[in-house]
Coordinates of C-alpha atoms and ligand atoms in Angstrom, one line a residue:
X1 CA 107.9 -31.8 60.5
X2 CA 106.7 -28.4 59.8
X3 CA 108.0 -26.8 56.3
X4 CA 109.4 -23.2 55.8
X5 CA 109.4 -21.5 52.7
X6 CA 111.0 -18.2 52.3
X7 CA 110.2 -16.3 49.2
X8 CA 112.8 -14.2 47.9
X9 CA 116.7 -15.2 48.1
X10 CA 118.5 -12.2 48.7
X11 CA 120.1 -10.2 51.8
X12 CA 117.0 -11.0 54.4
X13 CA 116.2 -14.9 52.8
X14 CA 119.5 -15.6 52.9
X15 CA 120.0 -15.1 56.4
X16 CA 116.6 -16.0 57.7
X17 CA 117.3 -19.7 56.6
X18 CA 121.0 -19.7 57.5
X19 CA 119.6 -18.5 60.9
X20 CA 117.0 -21.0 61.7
X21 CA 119.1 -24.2 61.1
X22 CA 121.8 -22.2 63.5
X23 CA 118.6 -22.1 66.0
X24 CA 118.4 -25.7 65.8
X25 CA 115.3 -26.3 63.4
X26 CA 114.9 -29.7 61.6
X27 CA 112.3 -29.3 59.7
X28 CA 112.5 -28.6 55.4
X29 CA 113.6 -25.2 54.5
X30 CA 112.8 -24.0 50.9
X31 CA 114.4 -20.6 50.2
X32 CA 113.0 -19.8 46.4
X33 CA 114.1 -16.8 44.8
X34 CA 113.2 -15.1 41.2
X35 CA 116.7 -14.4 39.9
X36 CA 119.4 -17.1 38.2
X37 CA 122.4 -17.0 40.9
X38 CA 122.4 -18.0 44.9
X39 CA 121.8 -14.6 47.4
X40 CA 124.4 -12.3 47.0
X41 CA 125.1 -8.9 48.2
X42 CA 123.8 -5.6 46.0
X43 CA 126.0 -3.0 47.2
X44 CA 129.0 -3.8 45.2
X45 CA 127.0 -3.8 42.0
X46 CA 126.8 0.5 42.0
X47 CA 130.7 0.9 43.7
X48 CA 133.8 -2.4 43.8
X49 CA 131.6 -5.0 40.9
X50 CA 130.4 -1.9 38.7
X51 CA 134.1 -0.5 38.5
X52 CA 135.7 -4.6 37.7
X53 CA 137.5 -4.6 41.2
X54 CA 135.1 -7.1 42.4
X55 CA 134.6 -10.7 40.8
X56 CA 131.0 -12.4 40.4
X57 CA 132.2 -15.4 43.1
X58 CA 132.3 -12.4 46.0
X59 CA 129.2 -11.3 45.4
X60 CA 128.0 -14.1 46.8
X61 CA 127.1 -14.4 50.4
X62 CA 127.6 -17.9 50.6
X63 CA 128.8 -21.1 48.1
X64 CA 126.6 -22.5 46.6
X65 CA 127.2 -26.0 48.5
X66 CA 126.5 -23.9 51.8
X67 CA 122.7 -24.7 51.0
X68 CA 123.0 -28.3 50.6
X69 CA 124.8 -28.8 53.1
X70 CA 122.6 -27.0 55.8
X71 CA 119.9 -29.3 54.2
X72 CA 117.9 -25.9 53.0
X73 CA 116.6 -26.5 48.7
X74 CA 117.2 -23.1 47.2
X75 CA 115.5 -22.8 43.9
X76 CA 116.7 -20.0 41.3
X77 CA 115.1 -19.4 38.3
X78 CA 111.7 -19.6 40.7
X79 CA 109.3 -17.2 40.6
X80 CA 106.2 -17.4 43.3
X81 CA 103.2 -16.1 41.7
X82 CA 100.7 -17.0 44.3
X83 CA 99.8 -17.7 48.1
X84 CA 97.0 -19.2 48.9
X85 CA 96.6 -18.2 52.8
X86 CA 93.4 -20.4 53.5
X87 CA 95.1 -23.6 51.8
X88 CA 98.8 -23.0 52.9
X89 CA 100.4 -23.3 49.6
X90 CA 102.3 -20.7 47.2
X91 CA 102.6 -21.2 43.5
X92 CA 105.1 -21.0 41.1
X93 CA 104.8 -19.4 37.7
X94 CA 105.8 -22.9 35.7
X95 CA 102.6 -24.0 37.9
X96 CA 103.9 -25.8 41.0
X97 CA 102.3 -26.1 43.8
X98 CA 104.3 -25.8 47.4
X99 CA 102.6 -26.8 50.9
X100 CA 104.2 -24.8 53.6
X101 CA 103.2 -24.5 57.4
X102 CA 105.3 -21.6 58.0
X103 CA 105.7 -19.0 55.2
X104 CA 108.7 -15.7 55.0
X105 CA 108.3 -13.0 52.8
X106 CA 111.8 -11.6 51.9
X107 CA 110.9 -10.3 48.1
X108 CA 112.8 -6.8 48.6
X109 CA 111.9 -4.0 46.0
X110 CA 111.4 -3.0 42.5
X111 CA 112.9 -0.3 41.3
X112 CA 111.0 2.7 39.9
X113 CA 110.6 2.7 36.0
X114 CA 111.0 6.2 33.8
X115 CA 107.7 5.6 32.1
X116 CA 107.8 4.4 28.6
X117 CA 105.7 7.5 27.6
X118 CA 109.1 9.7 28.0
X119 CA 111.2 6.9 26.6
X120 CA 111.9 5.0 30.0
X121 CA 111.6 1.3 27.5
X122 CA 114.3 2.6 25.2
X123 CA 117.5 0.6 25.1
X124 CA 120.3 1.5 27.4
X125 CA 118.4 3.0 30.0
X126 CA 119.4 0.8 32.5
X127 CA 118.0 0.3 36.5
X128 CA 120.9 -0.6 39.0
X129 CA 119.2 -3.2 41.0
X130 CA 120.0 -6.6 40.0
X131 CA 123.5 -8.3 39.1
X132 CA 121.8 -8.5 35.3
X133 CA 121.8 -4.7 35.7
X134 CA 125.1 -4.1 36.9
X135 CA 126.3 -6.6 33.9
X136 CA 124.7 -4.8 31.3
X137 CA 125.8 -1.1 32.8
X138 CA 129.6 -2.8 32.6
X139 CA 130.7 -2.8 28.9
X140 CA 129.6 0.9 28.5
X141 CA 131.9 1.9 31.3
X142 CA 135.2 3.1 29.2
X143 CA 136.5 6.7 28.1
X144 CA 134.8 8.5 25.6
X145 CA 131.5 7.5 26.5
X146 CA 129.2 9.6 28.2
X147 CA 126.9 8.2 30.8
X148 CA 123.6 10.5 32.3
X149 CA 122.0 9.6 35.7
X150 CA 118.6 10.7 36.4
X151 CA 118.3 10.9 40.4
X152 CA 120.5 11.9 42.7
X153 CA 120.1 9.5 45.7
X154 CA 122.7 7.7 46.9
X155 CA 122.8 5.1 44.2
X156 CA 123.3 7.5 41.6
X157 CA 125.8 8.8 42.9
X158 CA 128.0 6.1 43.3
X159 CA 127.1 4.9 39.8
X160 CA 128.6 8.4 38.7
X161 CA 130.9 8.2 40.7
X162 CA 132.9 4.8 38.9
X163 CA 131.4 6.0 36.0
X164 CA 133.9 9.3 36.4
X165 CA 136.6 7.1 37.2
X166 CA 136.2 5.0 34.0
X167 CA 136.9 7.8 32.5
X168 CA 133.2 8.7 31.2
X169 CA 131.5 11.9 31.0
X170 CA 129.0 12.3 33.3
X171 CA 125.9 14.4 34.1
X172 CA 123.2 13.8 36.7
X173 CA 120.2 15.8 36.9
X174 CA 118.1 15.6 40.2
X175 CA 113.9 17.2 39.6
X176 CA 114.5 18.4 43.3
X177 CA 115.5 21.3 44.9
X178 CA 119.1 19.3 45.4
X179 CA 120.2 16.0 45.1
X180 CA 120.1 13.5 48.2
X181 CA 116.8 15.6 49.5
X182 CA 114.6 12.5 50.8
X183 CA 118.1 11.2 52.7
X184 CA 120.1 13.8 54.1
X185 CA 120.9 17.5 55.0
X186 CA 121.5 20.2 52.9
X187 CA 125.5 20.0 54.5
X188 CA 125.7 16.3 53.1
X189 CA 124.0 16.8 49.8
X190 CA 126.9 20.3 49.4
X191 CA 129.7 18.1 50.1
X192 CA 128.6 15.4 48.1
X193 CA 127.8 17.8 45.1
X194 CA 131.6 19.4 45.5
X195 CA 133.0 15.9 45.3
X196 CA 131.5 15.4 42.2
X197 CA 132.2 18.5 40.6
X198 CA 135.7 18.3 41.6
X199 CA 135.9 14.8 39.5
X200 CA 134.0 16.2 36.8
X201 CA 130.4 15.3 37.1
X202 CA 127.6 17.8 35.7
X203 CA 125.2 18.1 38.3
X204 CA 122.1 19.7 37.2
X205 CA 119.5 20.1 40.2
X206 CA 116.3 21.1 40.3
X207 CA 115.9 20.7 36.7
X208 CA 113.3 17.4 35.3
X209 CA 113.2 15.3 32.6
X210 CA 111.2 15.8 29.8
X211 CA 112.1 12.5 27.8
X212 CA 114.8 10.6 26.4
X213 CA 115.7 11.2 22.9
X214 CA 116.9 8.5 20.6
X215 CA 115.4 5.7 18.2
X216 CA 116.6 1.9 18.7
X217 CA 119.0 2.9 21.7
X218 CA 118.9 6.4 24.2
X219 CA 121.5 9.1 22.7
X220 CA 120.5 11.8 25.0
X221 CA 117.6 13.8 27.4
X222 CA 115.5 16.4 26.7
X223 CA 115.8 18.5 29.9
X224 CA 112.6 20.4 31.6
X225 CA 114.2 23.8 30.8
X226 CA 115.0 23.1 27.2
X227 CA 118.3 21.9 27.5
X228 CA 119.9 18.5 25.4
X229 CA 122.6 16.7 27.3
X230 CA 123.5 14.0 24.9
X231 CA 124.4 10.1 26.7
X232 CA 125.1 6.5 25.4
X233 CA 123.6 5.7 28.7
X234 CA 121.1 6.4 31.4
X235 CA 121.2 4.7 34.6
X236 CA 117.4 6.0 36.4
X237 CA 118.3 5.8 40.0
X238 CA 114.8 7.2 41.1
X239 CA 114.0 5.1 44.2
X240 CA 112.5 1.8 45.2
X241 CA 109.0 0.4 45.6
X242 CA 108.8 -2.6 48.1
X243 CA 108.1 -6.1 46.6
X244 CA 104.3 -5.8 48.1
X245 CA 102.3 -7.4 45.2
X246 CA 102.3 -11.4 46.5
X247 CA 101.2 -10.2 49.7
X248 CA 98.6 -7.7 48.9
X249 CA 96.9 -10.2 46.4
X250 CA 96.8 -12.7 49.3
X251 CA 95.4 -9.7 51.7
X252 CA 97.6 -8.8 54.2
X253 CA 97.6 -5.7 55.4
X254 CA 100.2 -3.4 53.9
X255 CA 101.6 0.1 55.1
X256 CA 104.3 1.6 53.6
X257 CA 105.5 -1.8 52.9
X258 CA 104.3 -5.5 54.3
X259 CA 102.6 -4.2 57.8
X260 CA 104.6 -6.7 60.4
X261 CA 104.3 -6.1 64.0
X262 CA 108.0 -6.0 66.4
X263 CA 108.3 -9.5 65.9
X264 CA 108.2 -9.7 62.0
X265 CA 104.6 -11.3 61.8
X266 CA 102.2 -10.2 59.0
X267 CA 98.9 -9.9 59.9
X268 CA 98.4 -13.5 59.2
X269 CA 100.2 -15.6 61.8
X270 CA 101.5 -18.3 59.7
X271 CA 103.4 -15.4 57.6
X272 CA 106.1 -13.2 58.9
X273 CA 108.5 -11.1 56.6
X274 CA 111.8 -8.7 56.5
X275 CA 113.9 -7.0 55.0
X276 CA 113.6 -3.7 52.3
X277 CA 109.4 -5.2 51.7
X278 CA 108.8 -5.3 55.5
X279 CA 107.7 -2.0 57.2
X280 CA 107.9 -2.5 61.0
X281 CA 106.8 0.0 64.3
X282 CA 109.4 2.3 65.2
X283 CA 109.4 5.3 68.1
X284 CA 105.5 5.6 67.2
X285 CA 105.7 5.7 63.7
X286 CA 106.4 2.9 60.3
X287 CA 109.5 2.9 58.9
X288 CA 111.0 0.5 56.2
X289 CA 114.7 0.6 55.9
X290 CA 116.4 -0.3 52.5
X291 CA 119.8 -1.8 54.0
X292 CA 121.9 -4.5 54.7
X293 CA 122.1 -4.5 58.3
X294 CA 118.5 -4.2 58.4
X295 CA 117.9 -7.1 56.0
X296 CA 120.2 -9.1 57.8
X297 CA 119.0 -8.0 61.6
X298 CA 115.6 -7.6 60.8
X299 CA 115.6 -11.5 58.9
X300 CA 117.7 -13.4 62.3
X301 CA 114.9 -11.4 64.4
X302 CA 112.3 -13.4 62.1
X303 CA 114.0 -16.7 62.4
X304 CA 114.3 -16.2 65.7
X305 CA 110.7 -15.7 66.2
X306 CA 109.6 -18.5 64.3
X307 CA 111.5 -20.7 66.6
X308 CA 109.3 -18.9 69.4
X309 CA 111.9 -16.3 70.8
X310 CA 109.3 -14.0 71.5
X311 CA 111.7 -11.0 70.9
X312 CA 111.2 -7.5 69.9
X313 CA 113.7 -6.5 66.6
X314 CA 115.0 -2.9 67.4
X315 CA 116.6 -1.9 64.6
X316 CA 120.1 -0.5 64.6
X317 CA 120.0 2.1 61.3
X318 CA 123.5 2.0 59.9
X319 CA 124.3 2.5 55.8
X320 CA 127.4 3.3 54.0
X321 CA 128.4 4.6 50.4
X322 CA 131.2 4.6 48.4
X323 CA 131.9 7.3 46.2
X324 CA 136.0 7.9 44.9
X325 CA 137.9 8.1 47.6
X326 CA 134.8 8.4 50.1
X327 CA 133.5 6.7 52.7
X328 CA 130.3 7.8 54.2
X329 CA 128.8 6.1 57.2
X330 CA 125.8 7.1 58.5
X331 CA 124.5 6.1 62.1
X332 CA 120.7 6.1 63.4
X333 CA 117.8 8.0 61.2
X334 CA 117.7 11.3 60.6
X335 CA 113.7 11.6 60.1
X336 CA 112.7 15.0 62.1
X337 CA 115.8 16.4 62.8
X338 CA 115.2 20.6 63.1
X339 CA 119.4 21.2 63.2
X340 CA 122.7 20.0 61.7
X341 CA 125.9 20.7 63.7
X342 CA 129.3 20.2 61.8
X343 CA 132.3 18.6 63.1
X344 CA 135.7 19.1 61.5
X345 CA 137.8 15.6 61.5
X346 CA 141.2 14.9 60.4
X347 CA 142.4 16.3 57.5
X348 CA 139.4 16.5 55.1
X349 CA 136.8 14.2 57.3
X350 CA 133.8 15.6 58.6
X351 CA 130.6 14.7 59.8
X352 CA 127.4 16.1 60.7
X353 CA 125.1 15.7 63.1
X354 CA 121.6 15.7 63.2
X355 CA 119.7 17.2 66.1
X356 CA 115.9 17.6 67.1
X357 CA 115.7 20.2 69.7
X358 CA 118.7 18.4 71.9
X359 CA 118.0 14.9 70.9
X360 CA 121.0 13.5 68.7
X361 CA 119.2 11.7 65.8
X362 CA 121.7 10.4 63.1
X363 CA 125.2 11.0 62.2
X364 CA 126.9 11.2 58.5
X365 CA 130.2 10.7 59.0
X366 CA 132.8 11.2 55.7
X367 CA 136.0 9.5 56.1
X368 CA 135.9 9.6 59.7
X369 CA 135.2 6.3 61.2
X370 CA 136.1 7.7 64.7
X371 CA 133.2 10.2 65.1
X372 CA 130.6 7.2 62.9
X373 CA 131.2 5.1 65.6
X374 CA 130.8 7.7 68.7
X375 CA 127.7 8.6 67.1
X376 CA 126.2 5.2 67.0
X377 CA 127.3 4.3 70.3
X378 CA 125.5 7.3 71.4
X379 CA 122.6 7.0 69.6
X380 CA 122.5 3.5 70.7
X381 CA 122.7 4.4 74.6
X382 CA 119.8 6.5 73.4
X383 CA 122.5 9.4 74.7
X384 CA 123.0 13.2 73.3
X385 CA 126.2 15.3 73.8
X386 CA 125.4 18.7 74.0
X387 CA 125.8 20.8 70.0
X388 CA 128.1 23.0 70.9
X389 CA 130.7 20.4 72.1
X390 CA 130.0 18.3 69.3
X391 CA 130.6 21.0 66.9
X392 CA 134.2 22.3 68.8
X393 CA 137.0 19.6 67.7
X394 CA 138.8 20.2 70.8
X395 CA 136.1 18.5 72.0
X396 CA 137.8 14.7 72.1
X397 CA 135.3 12.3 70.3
X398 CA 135.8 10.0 73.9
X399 CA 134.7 13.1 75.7
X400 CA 131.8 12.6 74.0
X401 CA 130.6 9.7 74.8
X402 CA 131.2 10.6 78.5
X403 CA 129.8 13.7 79.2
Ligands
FAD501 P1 116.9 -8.2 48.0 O1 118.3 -8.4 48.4 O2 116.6 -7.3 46.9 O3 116.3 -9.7 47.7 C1 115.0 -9.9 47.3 C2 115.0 -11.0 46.4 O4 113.6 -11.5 46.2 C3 115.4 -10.7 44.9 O5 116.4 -11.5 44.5 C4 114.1 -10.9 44.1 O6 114.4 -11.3 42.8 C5 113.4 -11.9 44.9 N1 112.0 -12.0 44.7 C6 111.1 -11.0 44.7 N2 109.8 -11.4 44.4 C7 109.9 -12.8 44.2 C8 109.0 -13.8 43.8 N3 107.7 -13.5 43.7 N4 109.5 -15.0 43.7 C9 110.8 -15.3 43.8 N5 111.7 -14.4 44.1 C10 111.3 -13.1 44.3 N6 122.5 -1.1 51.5 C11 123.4 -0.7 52.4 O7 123.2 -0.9 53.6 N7 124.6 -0.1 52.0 C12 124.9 0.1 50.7 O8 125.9 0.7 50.4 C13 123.9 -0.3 49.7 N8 124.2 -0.1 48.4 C14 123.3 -0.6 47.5 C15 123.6 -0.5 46.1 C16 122.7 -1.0 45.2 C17 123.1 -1.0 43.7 C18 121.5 -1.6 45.6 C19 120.5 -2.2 44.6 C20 121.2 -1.7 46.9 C21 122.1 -1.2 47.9 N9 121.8 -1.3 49.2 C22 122.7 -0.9 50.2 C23 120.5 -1.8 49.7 C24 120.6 -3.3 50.1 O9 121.2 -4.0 49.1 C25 119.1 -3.8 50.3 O10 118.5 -3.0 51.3 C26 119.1 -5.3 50.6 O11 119.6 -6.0 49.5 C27 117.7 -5.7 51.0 O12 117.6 -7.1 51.1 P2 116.3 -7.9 50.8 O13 116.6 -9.3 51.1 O14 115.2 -7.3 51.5 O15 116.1 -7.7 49.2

């Protein structure tokens, strides 16, 4: 019987094999991943884990047994260091060699380093990626201590934001114009920056970092315009680079990402892949989304696939955040939008809608489920209400989504 291997158990892995043995496949699964503890979910480890609300056992997506039980071998503590595409077999770093006749790239991304040049190597500068980060970021997270965040995506934020709410003194400086620049409108980045302030956090934009300052551990920043803020931490939330380097040593073709085509195939039959690695067609251009629901769509659509489906994935874009008292939800991707309209919700929700010329791209909706999930539905139906309805709240969200 043939033999699947997925490399990589997080979000996408972890589905992708639950998913084929739903489908009905027989066959051995092996579902190898680098890190020490089963697939478990990463957005807790900047908001609910970070702060102590959340226990290690939740993170995980499944038990443990779960594997066993479904007959799939998951091996932590794995590393693949190899695929050899002619002679279907990956390697493992202690040296073992795995035949597989169907193979699943699900290796996610890396993030992006402050080089050691500028003191990036120094101790207590900390990435928030891995559970092993969010452990080491915990024991510094108490009052009196003063934590700086270099980037101001979405990530860093929320790290400020428990960080704040520990009790810590925190700054984040952003080298951009304004923080949340690559993901969102100048509305959402505002009311994101007010939040902040309100709780305390120094938010120095468009302001870069010269280096780190300190000796055997990081005790501050040298700032691009001369300025010293002084830290006993520094979380670099500076973006992602997809997992690419297995694939393009075994030469698949790469594009923003592991090229697949609708159906999660590389550009080697025998090797499909998905989630935050995977770059995939969408409305004429390549996109890679780095979230959950893509991870978990874009993996079943794989599974699928491989049991000869034949389907087209279509992603849904949907992403949340957590910061204080906030929930942001954002619907559909805002890549090209030329306007923003504001809608007023209850009491201090809002949201904001992104427009190109009367197309309805994307919604960001803040404490306002209501008008998240019109949005999607809309977007979904491929449908666009008319700006200056959205924008009136006497216009009734369900009016909306018939007009
Ligand atoms: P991952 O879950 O990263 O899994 C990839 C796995 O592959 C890793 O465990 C890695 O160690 C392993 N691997 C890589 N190479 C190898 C190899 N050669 N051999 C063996 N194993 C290997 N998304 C949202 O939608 N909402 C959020 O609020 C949100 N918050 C987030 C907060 C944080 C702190 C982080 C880090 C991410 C957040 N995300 C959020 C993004 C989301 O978690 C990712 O998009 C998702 O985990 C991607 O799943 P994946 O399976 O592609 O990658």
């Amino acid at each position: 019987m043939a033999h699947t291997i997925v490399i990589g158990a997080g979000q996408a892995g972890a589905a992708l094999v639950a998913r084929l043995r739903t489908r009905g496949e027989e066959g051995p699964i092996t579902l190898i991943g680098e890190e020490l503890v089963p697939p478990y979910q990463r957005p807790p480890l900047s908001k609910a884990y970070l702060l102590g609300e959340m226990e290690q056992p939740r993170l995980f997506l499944r038990p443990e047994s779960f594997y066993a039980d479904h007959d799939i071998t998951l091996r932590t503590g794995a590393r693949v260091t190899g695929i050899d595409r002619a002679a279907r077999t990956v390697t493992l770093s202690d040296g073992e060699t795995l035949a597989y006749d169907r193979l699943a790239l699900t290796t996610g991304s890396h993030p992006r380093r402050l080089p050691e040049a500028i003191g990036g190597d120094l101790p207590g500068v900390l990435a928030m990626r891995t559970l092993a980060d969010a452990d080491e970021m915990r024991p510094y997270l108490r009052p009196g201590n003063s934590l700086l965040v270099v980037g101001g995506g979405y990530i860093g934020l929320e790290a400020a934001a428990v960080a704040a709410k520990s009790g810590m003194k925190v700054t984040l400086i952003e080298a951009a114009a304004r923080i949340l620049g690559r993901v969102a409108a100048p509305e959402t980045a505002a009311w994101f920056r007010d939040l902040h302030r309100a709780h305390g956090v120094g938010i120095i934009e468009n302001t870069g970092l010269t280096r780190l300052l300190g000796e055997e551990h990081v005790t501050g920043a040298l700032l691009a315009d001369g300025r010293e803020v002084a830290c006993d931490v520094a979380i670099a939330g500076i973006g992602i680079a997809p997992a690419t380097e297995l694939a393009e040593a075994a030469g698949l073709t790469l594009d923003n990402g592991i090229a697949t085509d609708l159906r999660g195939q590389t550009s080697d039959p025998a090797i499909w892949a998905a989630g935050d690695c995977a770059s995939l067609p969408y409305r004429g251009q390549r996109i890679r989304l780095e979230s959950v629901q893509n991870a978990i769509d874009q993996a079943e659509a794989v599974a699928d696939n491989m049991m000869g489906a034949e389907a087209d994935y279509v992603p849904k874009p949907w992403f949340w955040s957590d910061q204080y008292d906030v929930k942001l939800q954002i619907a559909g991707l805002n890549t090209g939008y030329d306007r923003v309209v504001t809608r007023p919700g209850e009491g201090a929700a809002v949201s904001f809608w992104y427009y190109c010329g009367d197309t309805l791209l994307a919604v960001d909706a803040m404490n306002d489920p209501r008008a998240y999930m019109t949005g999607k539905r809309l977007i979904e139906a491929g449908r666009s209400p008319a700006a200056d309805q959205v924008a009136d709240p006497a216009t009734a969200l369900k009016a909306l989504l018939t007009a």
